[in-house]
PDB file of C-alpha atoms in Angstrom:
ATOM      1  CA  UNK A  28      84.647  56.745  67.527  1.00  0.00           C
ATOM      2  CA  UNK A  29      84.457  60.100  66.225  1.00  0.00           C
ATOM      3  CA  UNK A  30      81.530  61.438  68.872  1.00  0.00           C
ATOM      4  CA  UNK A  31      83.496  65.703  68.233  1.00  0.00           C
ATOM      5  CA  UNK A  32      79.705  65.977  65.974  1.00  0.00           C
ATOM      6  CA  UNK A  33      77.359  65.801  69.056  1.00  0.00           C
ATOM      7  CA  UNK A  34      80.893  67.832  71.090  1.00  0.00           C
ATOM      8  CA  UNK A  35      80.136  70.406  68.747  1.00  0.00           C
ATOM      9  CA  UNK A  36      76.453  71.364  69.316  1.00  0.00           C
ATOM     10  CA  UNK A  37      74.963  68.847  72.145  1.00  0.00           C
ATOM     11  CA  UNK A  38      71.615  70.750  72.259  1.00  0.00           C
ATOM     12  CA  UNK A  39      70.595  68.760  69.875  1.00  0.00           C
ATOM     13  CA  UNK A  40      69.829  64.614  69.237  1.00  0.00           C
ATOM     14  CA  UNK A  41      72.675  62.445  67.237  1.00  0.00           C
ATOM     15  CA  UNK A  42      73.129  58.630  66.606  1.00  0.00           C
ATOM     16  CA  UNK A  43      75.685  56.969  65.650  1.00  0.00           C
ATOM     17  CA  UNK A  44      76.244  53.463  64.236  1.00  0.00           C
ATOM     18  CA  UNK A  45      78.432  50.532  62.393  1.00  0.00           C
ATOM     19  CA  UNK A  46      78.772  50.110  59.666  1.00  0.00           C
ATOM     20  CA  UNK A  47      76.351  46.786  58.979  1.00  0.00           C
ATOM     21  CA  UNK A  48      77.654  43.213  58.219  1.00  0.00           C
ATOM     22  CA  UNK A  49      77.332  42.140  55.494  1.00  0.00           C
ATOM     23  CA  UNK A  50      75.369  38.560  57.624  1.00  0.00           C
ATOM     24  CA  UNK A  51      73.885  40.486  59.720  1.00  0.00           C
ATOM     25  CA  UNK A  52      72.250  41.691  55.668  1.00  0.00           C
ATOM     26  CA  UNK A  53      72.154  36.959  54.346  1.00  0.00           C
ATOM     27  CA  UNK A  54      71.527  35.314  57.810  1.00  0.00           C
ATOM     28  CA  UNK A  55      68.125  37.159  60.812  1.00  0.00           C
ATOM     29  CA  UNK A  56      69.456  38.207  63.741  1.00  0.00           C
ATOM     30  CA  UNK A  57      69.467  38.638  67.329  1.00  0.00           C
ATOM     31  CA  UNK A  58      68.219  42.184  68.514  1.00  0.00           C
ATOM     32  CA  UNK A  59      69.406  43.787  71.777  1.00  0.00           C
ATOM     33  CA  UNK A  60      67.859  47.493  73.202  1.00  0.00           C
ATOM     34  CA  UNK A  61      68.703  48.880  76.305  1.00  0.00           C
ATOM     35  CA  UNK A  62      70.164  52.249  77.925  1.00  0.00           C
ATOM     36  CA  UNK A  63      72.600  54.653  79.354  1.00  0.00           C
ATOM     37  CA  UNK A  64      71.536  57.755  82.270  1.00  0.00           C
ATOM     38  CA  UNK A  65      68.183  57.834  82.523  1.00  0.00           C
ATOM     39  CA  UNK A  66      68.427  58.949  85.715  1.00  0.00           C
ATOM     40  CA  UNK A  67      70.398  61.378  86.406  1.00  0.00           C
ATOM     41  CA  UNK A  68      69.872  65.434  86.560  1.00  0.00           C
ATOM     42  CA  UNK A  69      72.729  65.815  84.372  1.00  0.00           C
ATOM     43  CA  UNK A  70      73.686  65.117  80.458  1.00  0.00           C
ATOM     44  CA  UNK A  71      71.948  63.033  77.717  1.00  0.00           C
ATOM     45  CA  UNK A  72      70.366  59.394  78.252  1.00  0.00           C
ATOM     46  CA  UNK A  73      71.575  57.432  75.744  1.00  0.00           C
ATOM     47  CA  UNK A  74      69.934  54.620  73.842  1.00  0.00           C
ATOM     48  CA  UNK A  75      71.804  51.888  72.138  1.00  0.00           C
ATOM     49  CA  UNK A  76      70.982  48.984  69.969  1.00  0.00           C
ATOM     50  CA  UNK A  77      73.369  46.224  69.443  1.00  0.00           C
ATOM     51  CA  UNK A  78      72.951  43.491  66.454  1.00  0.00           C
ATOM     52  CA  UNK A  79      74.291  40.051  65.677  1.00  0.00           C
ATOM     53  CA  UNK A  80      73.561  36.351  63.698  1.00  0.00           C
ATOM     54  CA  UNK A  81      71.057  34.179  65.703  1.00  0.00           C
ATOM     55  CA  UNK A  82      73.968  32.140  63.870  1.00  0.00           C
ATOM     56  CA  UNK A  83      76.559  33.803  66.409  1.00  0.00           C
ATOM     57  CA  UNK A  84      74.597  33.472  68.923  1.00  0.00           C
ATOM     58  CA  UNK A  85      76.829  30.688  70.890  1.00  0.00           C
ATOM     59  CA  UNK A  86      80.226  32.974  69.950  1.00  0.00           C
ATOM     60  CA  UNK A  87      78.295  35.876  71.272  1.00  0.00           C
ATOM     61  CA  UNK A  88      78.091  33.920  74.928  1.00  0.00           C
ATOM     62  CA  UNK A  89      81.471  33.776  75.255  1.00  0.00           C
ATOM     63  CA  UNK A  90      82.463  37.027  75.365  1.00  0.00           C
ATOM     64  CA  UNK A  91      82.127  38.437  78.854  1.00  0.00           C
ATOM     65  CA  UNK A  92      79.420  40.843  78.547  1.00  0.00           C
ATOM     66  CA  UNK A  93      76.741  42.045  81.535  1.00  0.00           C
ATOM     67  CA  UNK A  94      74.685  44.365  82.508  1.00  0.00           C
ATOM     68  CA  UNK A  95      76.790  47.881  81.953  1.00  0.00           C
ATOM     69  CA  UNK A  96      76.160  48.762  86.240  1.00  0.00           C
ATOM     70  CA  UNK A  97      78.626  45.670  87.218  1.00  0.00           C
ATOM     71  CA  UNK A  98      80.952  46.313  85.287  1.00  0.00           C
ATOM     72  CA  UNK A  99      84.282  48.201  85.529  1.00  0.00           C
ATOM     73  CA  UNK A 100      84.102  51.553  83.780  1.00  0.00           C
ATOM     74  CA  UNK A 101      88.458  49.905  82.648  1.00  0.00           C
ATOM     75  CA  UNK A 102      86.358  46.892  81.665  1.00  0.00           C
ATOM     76  CA  UNK A 103      83.096  48.278  79.626  1.00  0.00           C
ATOM     77  CA  UNK A 104      85.660  50.436  77.748  1.00  0.00           C
ATOM     78  CA  UNK A 105      87.200  47.316  76.691  1.00  0.00           C
ATOM     79  CA  UNK A 106      84.342  45.100  75.909  1.00  0.00           C
ATOM     80  CA  UNK A 107      83.460  47.994  73.845  1.00  0.00           C
ATOM     81  CA  UNK A 108      86.177  47.861  71.505  1.00  0.00           C
ATOM     82  CA  UNK A 109      85.728  44.021  71.275  1.00  0.00           C
ATOM     83  CA  UNK A 110      82.404  44.753  70.108  1.00  0.00           C
ATOM     84  CA  UNK A 111      83.397  47.914  67.816  1.00  0.00           C
ATOM     85  CA  UNK A 112      86.677  44.966  66.144  1.00  0.00           C
ATOM     86  CA  UNK A 113      83.621  42.127  66.017  1.00  0.00           C
ATOM     87  CA  UNK A 114      82.908  44.316  62.708  1.00  0.00           C
ATOM     88  CA  UNK A 115      82.528  40.861  60.630  1.00  0.00           C
ATOM     89  CA  UNK A 116      79.393  39.971  62.349  1.00  0.00           C
ATOM     90  CA  UNK A 117      78.759  42.686  64.728  1.00  0.00           C
ATOM     91  CA  UNK A 118      77.373  46.739  64.492  1.00  0.00           C
ATOM     92  CA  UNK A 119      75.248  49.023  66.422  1.00  0.00           C
ATOM     93  CA  UNK A 120      73.362  52.140  66.837  1.00  0.00           C
ATOM     94  CA  UNK A 121      73.866  54.594  69.606  1.00  0.00           C
ATOM     95  CA  UNK A 122      71.289  57.583  69.886  1.00  0.00           C
ATOM     96  CA  UNK A 123      72.457  60.421  72.578  1.00  0.00           C
ATOM     97  CA  UNK A 124      69.296  62.394  74.333  1.00  0.00           C
ATOM     98  CA  UNK A 125      70.341  65.881  75.283  1.00  0.00           C
ATOM     99  CA  UNK A 126      69.153  67.591  78.699  1.00  0.00           C
ATOM    100  CA  UNK A 127      67.685  70.355  76.325  1.00  0.00           C
ATOM    101  CA  UNK A 128      65.626  67.706  74.609  1.00  0.00           C
ATOM    102  CA  UNK A 129      64.955  65.616  77.349  1.00  0.00           C
ATOM    103  CA  UNK A 130      63.434  68.471  79.393  1.00  0.00           C
ATOM    104  CA  UNK A 131      61.463  70.955  76.469  1.00  0.00           C
ATOM    105  CA  UNK A 132      59.367  67.434  75.715  1.00  0.00           C
ATOM    106  CA  UNK A 133      58.281  66.288  78.879  1.00  0.00           C
ATOM    107  CA  UNK A 134      57.502  69.649  79.949  1.00  0.00           C
ATOM    108  CA  UNK A 135      55.423  70.803  76.491  1.00  0.00           C
ATOM    109  CA  UNK A 136      52.071  71.487  76.416  1.00  0.00           C
ATOM    110  CA  UNK A 137      50.630  68.038  76.467  1.00  0.00           C
ATOM    111  CA  UNK A 138      52.164  65.514  78.920  1.00  0.00           C
ATOM    112  CA  UNK A 139      55.069  62.938  77.403  1.00  0.00           C
ATOM    113  CA  UNK A 140      56.422  61.125  79.897  1.00  0.00           C
ATOM    114  CA  UNK A 141      61.014  59.443  79.742  1.00  0.00           C
ATOM    115  CA  UNK A 142      59.085  55.815  78.974  1.00  0.00           C
ATOM    116  CA  UNK A 143      57.398  57.792  75.475  1.00  0.00           C
ATOM    117  CA  UNK A 144      60.542  58.793  75.002  1.00  0.00           C
ATOM    118  CA  UNK A 145      62.883  55.944  75.541  1.00  0.00           C
ATOM    119  CA  UNK A 146      60.510  53.732  73.675  1.00  0.00           C
ATOM    120  CA  UNK A 147      60.304  57.084  70.904  1.00  0.00           C
ATOM    121  CA  UNK A 148      63.908  56.157  71.046  1.00  0.00           C
ATOM    122  CA  UNK A 149      63.640  52.301  71.002  1.00  0.00           C
ATOM    123  CA  UNK A 150      60.830  52.449  68.025  1.00  0.00           C
ATOM    124  CA  UNK A 151      63.366  54.569  65.981  1.00  0.00           C
ATOM    125  CA  UNK A 152      66.340  52.024  66.486  1.00  0.00           C
ATOM    126  CA  UNK A 153      65.390  49.990  65.083  1.00  0.00           C
ATOM    127  CA  UNK A 154      63.517  51.641  62.225  1.00  0.00           C
ATOM    128  CA  UNK A 155      66.642  52.871  61.224  1.00  0.00           C
ATOM    129  CA  UNK A 156      68.567  49.158  61.320  1.00  0.00           C
ATOM    130  CA  UNK A 157      66.159  48.232  59.102  1.00  0.00           C
ATOM    131  CA  UNK A 158      66.135  50.319  57.307  1.00  0.00           C
ATOM    132  CA  UNK A 159      70.108  49.691  56.541  1.00  0.00           C
ATOM    133  CA  UNK A 160      69.378  46.306  55.717  1.00  0.00           C
ATOM    134  CA  UNK A 161      70.135  44.339  59.072  1.00  0.00           C
ATOM    135  CA  UNK A 162      68.007  41.608  58.671  1.00  0.00           C
ATOM    136  CA  UNK A 163      65.851  41.372  62.650  1.00  0.00           C
ATOM    137  CA  UNK A 164      64.811  38.399  63.350  1.00  0.00           C
ATOM    138  CA  UNK A 165      64.180  38.285  67.551  1.00  0.00           C
ATOM    139  CA  UNK A 166      64.407  41.919  68.909  1.00  0.00           C
ATOM    140  CA  UNK A 167      64.897  41.165  73.178  1.00  0.00           C
ATOM    141  CA  UNK A 168      64.648  44.942  75.539  1.00  0.00           C
ATOM    142  CA  UNK A 169      64.873  45.924  78.303  1.00  0.00           C
ATOM    143  CA  UNK A 170      61.578  47.074  79.733  1.00  0.00           C
ATOM    144  CA  UNK A 171      60.281  50.830  80.320  1.00  0.00           C
ATOM    145  CA  UNK A 172      57.135  50.886  83.030  1.00  0.00           C
ATOM    146  CA  UNK A 173      54.815  47.848  81.667  1.00  0.00           C
ATOM    147  CA  UNK A 174      56.605  44.753  80.491  1.00  0.00           C
ATOM    148  CA  UNK A 175      53.172  42.842  78.241  1.00  0.00           C
ATOM    149  CA  UNK A 176      51.518  46.686  77.071  1.00  0.00           C
ATOM    150  CA  UNK A 177      55.672  47.880  76.402  1.00  0.00           C
ATOM    151  CA  UNK A 178      55.999  44.587  74.331  1.00  0.00           C
ATOM    152  CA  UNK A 179      52.228  44.135  72.599  1.00  0.00           C
ATOM    153  CA  UNK A 180      53.297  48.623  71.529  1.00  0.00           C
ATOM    154  CA  UNK A 181      56.255  46.352  69.564  1.00  0.00           C
ATOM    155  CA  UNK A 182      53.884  43.953  68.373  1.00  0.00           C
ATOM    156  CA  UNK A 183      51.640  45.615  66.895  1.00  0.00           C
ATOM    157  CA  UNK A 184      54.473  48.224  65.099  1.00  0.00           C
ATOM    158  CA  UNK A 185      56.324  45.278  64.655  1.00  0.00           C
ATOM    159  CA  UNK A 186      53.935  41.833  63.704  1.00  0.00           C
ATOM    160  CA  UNK A 187      56.697  39.935  61.828  1.00  0.00           C
ATOM    161  CA  UNK A 188      59.421  40.412  64.192  1.00  0.00           C
ATOM    162  CA  UNK A 189      59.587  38.001  67.776  1.00  0.00           C
ATOM    163  CA  UNK A 190      60.138  40.975  70.436  1.00  0.00           C
ATOM    164  CA  UNK A 191      60.716  39.983  74.382  1.00  0.00           C
ATOM    165  CA  UNK A 192      60.831  42.915  77.086  1.00  0.00           C
ATOM    166  CA  UNK A 193      61.377  41.971  80.290  1.00  0.00           C
ATOM    167  CA  UNK A 194      62.339  43.516  83.216  1.00  0.00           C
ATOM    168  CA  UNK A 195      66.428  42.938  83.721  1.00  0.00           C
ATOM    169  CA  UNK A 196      66.749  42.007  80.239  1.00  0.00           C
ATOM    170  CA  UNK A 197      70.662  42.924  80.683  1.00  0.00           C
ATOM    171  CA  UNK A 198      71.293  40.687  83.110  1.00  0.00           C
ATOM    172  CA  UNK A 199      69.584  37.453  81.115  1.00  0.00           C
ATOM    173  CA  UNK A 200      70.196  38.290  76.772  1.00  0.00           C
ATOM    174  CA  UNK A 201      74.031  38.508  75.392  1.00  0.00           C
ATOM    175  CA  UNK A 202      72.643  41.027  73.134  1.00  0.00           C
ATOM    176  CA  UNK A 203      71.125  43.025  74.970  1.00  0.00           C
ATOM    177  CA  UNK A 204      73.984  43.364  77.376  1.00  0.00           C
ATOM    178  CA  UNK A 205      76.338  44.101  74.648  1.00  0.00           C
ATOM    179  CA  UNK A 206      74.200  47.149  73.971  1.00  0.00           C
ATOM    180  CA  UNK A 207      73.716  48.051  77.532  1.00  0.00           C
ATOM    181  CA  UNK A 208      77.595  48.664  76.859  1.00  0.00           C
ATOM    182  CA  UNK A 209      77.025  50.650  74.493  1.00  0.00           C
ATOM    183  CA  UNK A 210      74.826  53.027  74.960  1.00  0.00           C
ATOM    184  CA  UNK A 211      76.610  53.353  78.640  1.00  0.00           C
ATOM    185  CA  UNK A 212      80.475  53.821  77.289  1.00  0.00           C
ATOM    186  CA  UNK A 213      79.056  56.384  74.915  1.00  0.00           C
ATOM    187  CA  UNK A 214      77.899  57.915  77.138  1.00  0.00           C
ATOM    188  CA  UNK A 215      80.314  58.392  79.659  1.00  0.00           C
ATOM    189  CA  UNK A 216      82.236  59.195  77.031  1.00  0.00           C
ATOM    190  CA  UNK A 217      80.259  62.681  75.975  1.00  0.00           C
ATOM    191  CA  UNK A 218      79.365  63.683  79.655  1.00  0.00           C
ATOM    192  CA  UNK A 219      83.629  64.096  79.239  1.00  0.00           C
ATOM    193  CA  UNK A 220      83.642  66.011  77.440  1.00  0.00           C
ATOM    194  CA  UNK A 221      81.132  68.441  77.679  1.00  0.00           C
ATOM    195  CA  UNK A 222      81.943  71.628  75.730  1.00  0.00           C
ATOM    196  CA  UNK A 223      79.081  74.055  78.493  1.00  0.00           C
ATOM    197  CA  UNK A 224      79.153  76.910  75.867  1.00  0.00           C
ATOM    198  CA  UNK A 225      77.757  78.708  78.815  1.00  0.00           C
ATOM    199  CA  UNK A 226      82.310  79.615  79.352  1.00  0.00           C
ATOM    200  CA  UNK A 227      81.759  77.750  82.560  1.00  0.00           C
ATOM    201  CA  UNK A 228      85.292  75.966  83.963  1.00  0.00           C
ATOM    202  CA  UNK A 229      83.874  72.756  86.119  1.00  0.00           C
ATOM    203  CA  UNK A 230      85.275  69.612  86.416  1.00  0.00           C
ATOM    204  CA  UNK A 231      84.602  66.157  86.259  1.00  0.00           C
ATOM    205  CA  UNK A 232      84.641  65.805  89.562  1.00  0.00           C
ATOM    206  CA  UNK A 233      82.607  68.819  90.506  1.00  0.00           C
ATOM    207  CA  UNK A 234      79.767  67.602  88.603  1.00  0.00           C
ATOM    208  CA  UNK A 235      79.391  64.640  90.853  1.00  0.00           C
ATOM    209  CA  UNK A 236      77.366  61.529  89.681  1.00  0.00           C
ATOM    210  CA  UNK A 237      75.034  63.591  88.066  1.00  0.00           C
ATOM    211  CA  UNK A 238      72.804  61.947  90.013  1.00  0.00           C
ATOM    212  CA  UNK A 239      69.640  63.926  92.578  1.00  0.00           C
ATOM    213  CA  UNK A 240      70.271  62.462  95.738  1.00  0.00           C
ATOM    214  CA  UNK A 241      74.594  63.188  94.861  1.00  0.00           C
ATOM    215  CA  UNK A 242      75.268  66.178  97.015  1.00  0.00           C
ATOM    216  CA  UNK A 243      78.115  67.326  95.252  1.00  0.00           C
ATOM    217  CA  UNK A 244      75.022  67.241  91.827  1.00  0.00           C
ATOM    218  CA  UNK A 245      73.451  69.575  93.848  1.00  0.00           C
ATOM    219  CA  UNK A 246      75.914  71.788  94.599  1.00  0.00           C
ATOM    220  CA  UNK A 247      77.382  71.978  90.542  1.00  0.00           C
ATOM    221  CA  UNK A 248      72.874  73.318  90.448  1.00  0.00           C
ATOM    222  CA  UNK A 249      73.194  75.417  93.238  1.00  0.00           C
ATOM    223  CA  UNK A 250      76.504  77.475  92.189  1.00  0.00           C
ATOM    224  CA  UNK A 251      75.592  77.085  88.726  1.00  0.00           C
ATOM    225  CA  UNK A 252      71.458  78.770  87.737  1.00  0.00           C
ATOM    226  CA  UNK A 253      71.383  82.347  87.383  1.00  0.00           C
ATOM    227  CA  UNK A 254      68.507  84.229  87.984  1.00  0.00           C
ATOM    228  CA  UNK A 255      67.193  84.419  84.301  1.00  0.00           C
ATOM    229  CA  UNK A 256      68.383  82.643  81.983  1.00  0.00           C
ATOM    230  CA  UNK A 257      68.676  79.108  84.343  1.00  0.00           C
ATOM    231  CA  UNK A 258      70.931  76.002  84.418  1.00  0.00           C
ATOM    232  CA  UNK A 259      74.203  75.672  81.628  1.00  0.00           C
ATOM    233  CA  UNK A 260      72.684  72.949  79.202  1.00  0.00           C
ATOM    234  CA  UNK A 261      73.874  70.394  80.834  1.00  0.00           C
ATOM    235  CA  UNK A 262      71.117  70.041  83.317  1.00  0.00           C
ATOM    236  CA  UNK A 263      67.701  68.252  82.467  1.00  0.00           C
ATOM    237  CA  UNK A 264      66.063  71.334  83.919  1.00  0.00           C
ATOM    238  CA  UNK A 265      62.319  69.056  83.750  1.00  0.00           C
ATOM    239  CA  UNK A 266      64.079  67.241  87.627  1.00  0.00           C
ATOM    240  CA  UNK A 267      62.137  68.162  90.650  1.00  0.00           C
ATOM    241  CA  UNK A 268      65.588  69.003  91.688  1.00  0.00           C
ATOM    242  CA  UNK A 269      66.283  71.704  89.389  1.00  0.00           C
ATOM    243  CA  UNK A 270      62.656  73.288  89.769  1.00  0.00           C
ATOM    244  CA  UNK A 271      63.480  73.520  92.695  1.00  0.00           C
ATOM    245  CA  UNK A 272      66.098  75.289  93.027  1.00  0.00           C
ATOM    246  CA  UNK A 273      64.433  77.323  89.880  1.00  0.00           C
ATOM    247  CA  UNK A 274      61.619  78.020  92.310  1.00  0.00           C
ATOM    248  CA  UNK A 275      64.385  78.876  94.844  1.00  0.00           C
ATOM    249  CA  UNK A 276      66.889  81.597  93.558  1.00  0.00           C
ATOM    250  CA  UNK A 277      65.996  82.727  89.681  1.00  0.00           C
ATOM    251  CA  UNK A 278      63.453  85.523  88.638  1.00  0.00           C
ATOM    252  CA  UNK A 279      59.733  84.870  88.925  1.00  0.00           C
ATOM    253  CA  UNK A 280      57.620  85.639  85.963  1.00  0.00           C
ATOM    254  CA  UNK A 281      54.072  85.954  84.715  1.00  0.00           C
ATOM    255  CA  UNK A 282      52.925  85.978  81.708  1.00  0.00           C
ATOM    256  CA  UNK A 283      50.740  87.735  80.601  1.00  0.00           C
ATOM    257  CA  UNK A 284      47.655  84.841  79.743  1.00  0.00           C
ATOM    258  CA  UNK A 285      48.201  83.785  83.436  1.00  0.00           C
ATOM    259  CA  UNK A 286      46.814  87.161  84.612  1.00  0.00           C
ATOM    260  CA  UNK A 287      44.348  88.206  85.938  1.00  0.00           C
ATOM    261  CA  UNK A 288      40.741  89.015  84.085  1.00  0.00           C
ATOM    262  CA  UNK A 289      39.372  92.825  84.350  1.00  0.00           C
ATOM    263  CA  UNK A 290      36.562  92.112  85.602  1.00  0.00           C
ATOM    264  CA  UNK A 291      35.419  95.791  83.796  1.00  0.00           C
ATOM    265  CA  UNK A 292      36.008  93.760  80.215  1.00  0.00           C
ATOM    266  CA  UNK A 293      33.839  90.248  81.063  1.00  0.00           C
ATOM    267  CA  UNK A 294      31.148  91.176  77.370  1.00  0.00           C
ATOM    268  CA  UNK A 295      33.061  92.856  75.715  1.00  0.00           C
ATOM    269  CA  UNK A 296      33.103  90.534  72.699  1.00  0.00           C
ATOM    270  CA  UNK A 297      37.340  90.531  70.743  1.00  0.00           C
ATOM    271  CA  UNK A 298      38.652  92.453  68.552  1.00  0.00           C
ATOM    272  CA  UNK A 299      39.454  89.323  65.517  1.00  0.00           C
ATOM    273  CA  UNK A 300      35.654  87.967  66.241  1.00  0.00           C
ATOM    274  CA  UNK A 301      35.291  90.356  63.425  1.00  0.00           C
ATOM    275  CA  UNK A 302      37.760  89.833  61.076  1.00  0.00           C
ATOM    276  CA  UNK A 303      36.391  85.249  60.863  1.00  0.00           C
ATOM    277  CA  UNK A 304      35.651  84.650  57.282  1.00  0.00           C
ATOM    278  CA  UNK A 305      32.365  85.624  55.417  1.00  0.00           C
ATOM    279  CA  UNK A 306      30.199  83.111  56.173  1.00  0.00           C
ATOM    280  CA  UNK A 307      31.579  80.282  58.114  1.00  0.00           C
ATOM    281  CA  UNK A 308      30.999  78.509  61.308  1.00  0.00           C
ATOM    282  CA  UNK A 309      32.678  79.714  64.821  1.00  0.00           C
ATOM    283  CA  UNK A 310      31.624  76.204  66.411  1.00  0.00           C
ATOM    284  CA  UNK A 311      33.661  74.395  63.119  1.00  0.00           C
ATOM    285  CA  UNK A 312      37.068  75.657  65.400  1.00  0.00           C
ATOM    286  CA  UNK A 313      37.855  73.302  68.190  1.00  0.00           C
ATOM    287  CA  UNK A 314      40.094  75.165  71.409  1.00  0.00           C
ATOM    288  CA  UNK A 315      43.691  73.904  70.878  1.00  0.00           C
ATOM    289  CA  UNK A 316      42.731  72.173  74.356  1.00  0.00           C
ATOM    290  CA  UNK A 317      40.700  69.447  72.018  1.00  0.00           C
ATOM    291  CA  UNK A 318      43.183  69.313  68.955  1.00  0.00           C
ATOM    292  CA  UNK A 319      46.722  68.831  71.188  1.00  0.00           C
ATOM    293  CA  UNK A 320      44.192  65.960  73.115  1.00  0.00           C
ATOM    294  CA  UNK A 321      43.007  64.965  70.135  1.00  0.00           C
ATOM    295  CA  UNK A 322      39.371  64.794  71.061  1.00  0.00           C
ATOM    296  CA  UNK A 323      36.619  65.128  68.341  1.00  0.00           C
ATOM    297  CA  UNK A 324      32.566  65.712  68.570  1.00  0.00           C
ATOM    298  CA  UNK A 325      30.658  61.875  67.501  1.00  0.00           C
ATOM    299  CA  UNK A 326      27.433  61.726  67.152  1.00  0.00           C
ATOM    300  CA  UNK A 327      26.841  58.308  68.530  1.00  0.00           C
ATOM    301  CA  UNK A 328      28.698  55.649  69.661  1.00  0.00           C
TER     302      UNK A 328
END
């Protein structure tokens, strides 16, 4: 599969998917969901799904699918090739979530966690498969956060599906193992072929594993931070490891709304208050704080 479309612009998310086999449109299907790259401070997180007819479950289980983290790279590559070759009864989708998207989403004014980002991706891929005609029947998901809450959320969105959310689903269900392999192989390919728009020359070895605890990764972060523009695009700057380096090496910025209020200006009407529409009730306009948190006034319970 060609991932050059993502390599050309790795600041945005990108979904890649196989063609849907006709049998998956005609027969009820198993559907597995898993991710790769949740913890690293470098590179994207990739969500993967795989599906096949329930009637092919025994055939699927005969293949050597397993949790991608337990497999060597060459074995994962071979299994991913097998998934693509089984295009008469298997399909897959991957959602590449860029480091830029992850960080800007987590740091927006209203708190948004990595778990929420993960769930959004999984739900989006499931909806996409259904829209493409896959006759989804049974869904198996490797959990993020509380498994029961996640399962209840999915059942609320997809009441007609049989949904199982559990830890270690990638080692319990072959269809989730296949999804795990798709996600891991695609993430590895994307990181290896990463194009640095900052024009820095960095080898794969210099990046290290990408995990915050890796000394090589820490060295890359410390050596590649600009005091004004921050890190290269491959870095998830919302991670605490990156934030600490920014605090130490980047230029501090003071925003206008962080400045102390001039005591002499207290009680002075804002100039914008003179431009309210005639007859308008100023109490009807809520502060952005309440809009962001969906807080509204009630008169009875």
